[in-house]
Amino acid sequence: MDIESYMPHRDGMKLIQDILESDENSCKAIAVPTETWPFQRQEGIDPMVIIELVAQTTSAYVGWCRRDKKKLGGAGFLVGIRSAEIGTAHLPVGIPVYISCRRTLDMDNYGVFEGRVFTGDTIYGTTAIQVYNP
């Protein structure tokens, strides 16, 4: 899938590589942390990037939904973080991580999405974000 047709992120800020699955209420994506990612530290990637990974997966998911409904264009904004639980000191570089997001609230141009970043049985973190699409 051409991920860039579903989200506005480019170059050094585009972190997810592909959408693996998507349905009416959820999405799963994949990313491979590299040394060029934002928040890079000697021991790995700062876990604050977990929020960005969920936000980008949500962005791609919303773009996929809008394209599916023939509503093209428009940018959304991350307007709040309801919760975030970080379960790691860093994300390892070079190990694929999976990102899932699930819509928990949908009101016109406002939504809440819960997401998690994981590999196998290891959950690196979870978050609930609020998004607005004017």
Short mmCIF file of C-alpha atoms in Angstrom, two decimals:
data_model
loop_
_atom_site.label_atom_id
_atom_site.label_comp_id
_atom_site.label_asym_id
_atom_site.label_seq_id
_atom_site.Cartn_x
_atom_site.Cartn_y
_atom_site.Cartn_z
CA MET A 1 0.00 0.00 0.00
CA ASP A 2 1.24 3.51 -0.76
CA ILE A 3 1.23 4.78 2.83
CA GLU A 4 2.02 8.36 1.78
CA SER A 5 -1.34 8.62 0.01
CA TYR A 6 -3.04 8.22 3.40
CA MET A 7 -0.99 10.49 5.67
CA PRO A 8 0.77 13.88 5.43
CA HIS A 9 4.08 12.83 7.09
CA ARG A 10 7.18 12.78 4.87
CA ASP A 11 10.94 12.36 4.95
CA GLY A 12 12.47 12.24 8.44
CA MET A 13 9.13 12.51 10.23
CA LYS A 14 7.33 9.59 8.55
CA LEU A 15 7.91 6.72 10.97
CA ILE A 16 5.42 4.01 9.99
CA GLN A 17 6.16 1.95 6.90
CA ASP A 18 2.85 0.30 6.09
CA ILE A 19 -0.71 -0.39 7.14
CA LEU A 20 -1.06 -4.12 7.71
CA GLU A 21 -4.79 -4.30 8.41
CA SER A 22 -7.68 -1.89 8.62
CA ASP A 23 -11.40 -2.08 9.18
CA GLU A 24 -14.20 0.31 10.16
CA ASN A 25 -12.89 0.92 13.69
CA SER A 26 -9.24 -0.10 13.87
CA CYS A 27 -5.89 -0.25 12.14
CA LYS A 28 -2.56 -2.05 12.52
CA ALA A 29 0.72 -0.69 11.13
CA ILE A 30 4.41 -1.59 11.20
CA ALA A 31 7.53 0.50 11.76
CA VAL A 32 11.23 -0.29 12.12
CA PRO A 33 13.06 2.19 14.40
CA THR A 34 16.30 3.51 12.88
CA GLU A 35 19.16 5.71 14.03
CA THR A 36 17.66 8.59 12.02
CA TRP A 37 14.41 8.69 14.00
CA PRO A 38 13.57 11.66 16.22
CA PHE A 39 14.36 11.13 19.91
CA GLN A 40 17.34 8.88 19.07
CA ARG A 41 19.60 8.24 22.07
CA GLN A 42 22.64 6.04 22.50
CA GLU A 43 20.66 3.15 23.99
CA GLY A 44 17.77 3.38 21.51
CA ILE A 45 14.76 5.54 20.75
CA ASP A 46 13.18 7.57 23.55
CA PRO A 47 9.79 6.00 24.34
CA MET A 48 7.97 9.32 23.89
CA VAL A 49 7.95 8.36 20.20
CA ILE A 50 5.22 5.84 21.12
CA ILE A 51 2.69 8.69 21.13
CA GLU A 52 3.86 9.78 17.67
CA LEU A 53 3.66 6.22 16.33
CA VAL A 54 0.05 5.92 17.49
CA ALA A 55 -0.73 9.39 16.09
CA GLN A 56 0.76 8.49 12.69
CA THR A 57 -1.10 5.17 12.60
CA THR A 58 -4.29 7.06 13.44
CA SER A 59 -3.52 9.58 10.69
CA ALA A 60 -3.03 6.81 8.13
CA TYR A 61 -6.19 5.09 9.34
CA VAL A 62 -8.29 8.26 9.08
CA GLY A 63 -6.82 8.90 5.62
CA TRP A 64 -7.73 5.35 4.60
CA CYS A 65 -11.30 5.83 5.90
CA ARG A 66 -11.68 9.17 4.11
CA ARG A 67 -10.35 7.75 0.84
CA ASP A 68 -12.69 4.77 1.17
CA LYS A 69 -15.59 7.22 1.51
CA LYS A 70 -14.27 9.38 -1.37
CA LYS A 71 -13.55 12.28 1.01
CA LEU A 72 -10.11 13.35 -0.15
CA GLY A 73 -7.81 15.91 1.44
CA GLY A 74 -7.84 17.64 4.77
CA ALA A 75 -5.37 17.58 7.62
CA GLY A 76 -6.06 16.53 11.16
CA PHE A 77 -4.48 17.62 14.40
CA LEU A 78 -3.47 15.85 17.57
CA VAL A 79 -5.22 18.01 20.16
CA GLY A 80 -4.77 16.00 23.33
CA ILE A 81 -3.34 12.98 25.04
CA ARG A 82 -5.88 11.43 27.41
CA SER A 83 -3.49 8.86 28.77
CA ALA A 84 -0.08 7.35 28.14
CA GLU A 85 1.56 4.38 29.80
CA ILE A 86 5.16 3.81 28.83
CA GLY A 87 6.51 0.34 29.61
CA THR A 88 10.08 0.65 28.38
CA ALA A 89 13.14 2.85 28.77
CA HIS A 90 13.69 2.87 25.00
CA LEU A 91 12.61 1.28 21.73
CA PRO A 92 15.33 -0.90 20.23
CA VAL A 93 16.76 0.17 16.88
CA GLY A 94 16.28 -2.25 13.98
CA ILE A 95 13.53 -4.37 15.56
CA PRO A 96 10.11 -4.09 13.86
CA VAL A 97 7.33 -2.77 16.09
CA TYR A 98 3.62 -3.01 15.48
CA ILE A 99 1.20 -0.22 16.18
CA SER A 100 -2.50 -0.73 16.65
CA CYS A 101 -5.12 1.94 17.01
CA ARG A 102 -8.82 1.64 17.69
CA ARG A 103 -11.45 4.34 17.46
CA THR A 104 -13.27 4.70 20.78
CA LEU A 105 -15.17 7.93 20.06
CA ASP A 106 -16.27 9.47 16.77
CA MET A 107 -18.12 12.80 16.80
CA ASP A 108 -18.19 14.68 13.49
CA ASN A 109 -14.68 16.18 13.29
CA TYR A 110 -13.44 14.96 16.69
CA GLY A 111 -12.29 11.49 17.68
CA VAL A 112 -10.52 9.52 20.36
CA PHE A 113 -8.22 6.64 19.50
CA GLU A 114 -6.56 4.13 21.79
CA GLY A 115 -3.29 2.68 20.60
CA ARG A 116 -0.46 0.45 21.59
CA VAL A 117 3.07 -0.24 20.34
CA PHE A 118 4.29 -3.80 20.68
CA THR A 119 6.42 -6.65 19.38
CA GLY A 120 5.12 -10.16 20.05
CA ASP A 121 4.19 -10.29 23.74
CA THR A 122 6.18 -7.15 24.61
CA ILE A 123 4.03 -4.03 24.92
CA TYR A 124 6.24 -0.94 24.80
CA GLY A 125 3.43 1.47 25.60
CA THR A 126 -0.20 2.45 25.24
CA THR A 127 -1.87 5.80 24.75
CA ALA A 128 -5.24 7.39 24.10
CA ILE A 129 -5.14 10.44 21.84
CA GLN A 130 -7.67 13.05 20.82
CA VAL A 131 -7.75 14.23 17.21
CA TYR A 132 -9.57 17.01 15.41
CA ASN A 133 -10.16 17.31 11.67
CA PRO A 134 -11.43 20.80 10.79
#
